[in-house]
Amino acid sequence: MRNASSEEKKEKKSMRLPETSLAGTFVSVLILAAFMLIAWSGVFLLFLSRN
């Protein structure tokens, strides 16, 4: 029984997911942040122009 559990552990270790690059995620977050900043600035400038 002990051998079966050690074999299962070996199988789990070999089934690791490949490591992925997060560069695409970082770029997407930067684009989203830029959009939010531009939108906020536009609304703020609209607010200032109406006062």
C-alpha positions as a LaTeX table, in Angstrom:
\begin{tabular}{lrrr}
\hline
Residue & $x$ (\AA) & $y$ (\AA) & $z$ (\AA) \\
\hline
Met1 & 0.00 & 0.00 & 0.00 \\
Arg2 & 2.82 & 2.35 & 0.70 \\
Asn3 & 4.22 & 1.89 & $-2.79$ \\
Ala4 & 0.90 & 2.88 & $-4.37$ \\
Ser5 & 0.82 & 6.18 & $-2.52$ \\
Ser6 & 4.41 & 7.01 & $-3.48$ \\
Glu7 & 3.60 & 6.26 & $-7.14$ \\
Glu8 & 0.61 & 8.60 & $-6.96$ \\
Lys9 & 2.84 & 11.34 & $-5.58$ \\
Lys10 & 5.30 & 10.86 & $-8.45$ \\
Glu11 & 2.45 & 11.17 & $-10.96$ \\
Lys12 & 1.20 & 14.37 & $-9.35$ \\
Lys13 & 4.68 & 15.90 & $-9.44$ \\
Ser14 & 5.11 & 15.10 & $-13.12$ \\
Met15 & 1.74 & 16.66 & $-14.04$ \\
Arg16 & 2.83 & 20.26 & $-13.37$ \\
Leu17 & 1.42 & 22.98 & $-15.56$ \\
Pro18 & 3.92 & 24.79 & $-17.76$ \\
Glu19 & 4.91 & 28.20 & $-16.42$ \\
Thr20 & 3.47 & 31.03 & $-18.47$ \\
Ser21 & 4.72 & 34.54 & $-19.03$ \\
Leu22 & 2.68 & 37.30 & $-17.44$ \\
Ala23 & 3.88 & 39.97 & $-19.87$ \\
Gly24 & 0.56 & 39.96 & $-21.74$ \\
Thr25 & $-1.36$ & 40.37 & $-18.50$ \\
Phe26 & 0.85 & 43.28 & $-17.48$ \\
Val27 & 0.32 & 45.03 & $-20.82$ \\
Ser28 & $-3.45$ & 44.51 & $-20.56$ \\
Val29 & $-3.51$ & 46.02 & $-17.07$ \\
Leu30 & $-1.46$ & 49.01 & $-18.27$ \\
Ile31 & $-3.86$ & 49.59 & $-21.17$ \\
Leu32 & $-6.85$ & 49.37 & $-18.84$ \\
Ala33 & $-5.22$ & 51.79 & $-16.37$ \\
Ala34 & $-4.43$ & 54.25 & $-19.17$ \\
Phe35 & $-8.04$ & 54.11 & $-20.39$ \\
Met36 & $-9.36$ & 54.72 & $-16.86$ \\
Leu37 & $-6.96$ & 57.64 & $-16.36$ \\
Ile38 & $-7.95$ & 59.24 & $-19.68$ \\
Ala39 & $-11.66$ & 58.76 & $-18.95$ \\
Trp40 & $-11.33$ & 60.20 & $-15.44$ \\
Ser41 & $-9.33$ & 63.17 & $-16.75$ \\
Gly42 & $-11.95$ & 63.83 & $-19.41$ \\
Val43 & $-14.78$ & 63.86 & $-16.90$ \\
Phe44 & $-12.76$ & 66.05 & $-14.52$ \\
Leu45 & $-11.97$ & 68.56 & $-17.29$ \\
Leu46 & $-15.66$ & 68.59 & $-18.25$ \\
Phe47 & $-16.52$ & 69.32 & $-14.63$ \\
Leu48 & $-14.00$ & 72.18 & $-14.49$ \\
Ser49 & $-15.24$ & 73.72 & $-17.73$ \\
Arg50 & $-18.84$ & 73.85 & $-16.48$ \\
Asn51 & $-18.00$ & 75.75 & $-13.28$ \\
\hline
\end{tabular}
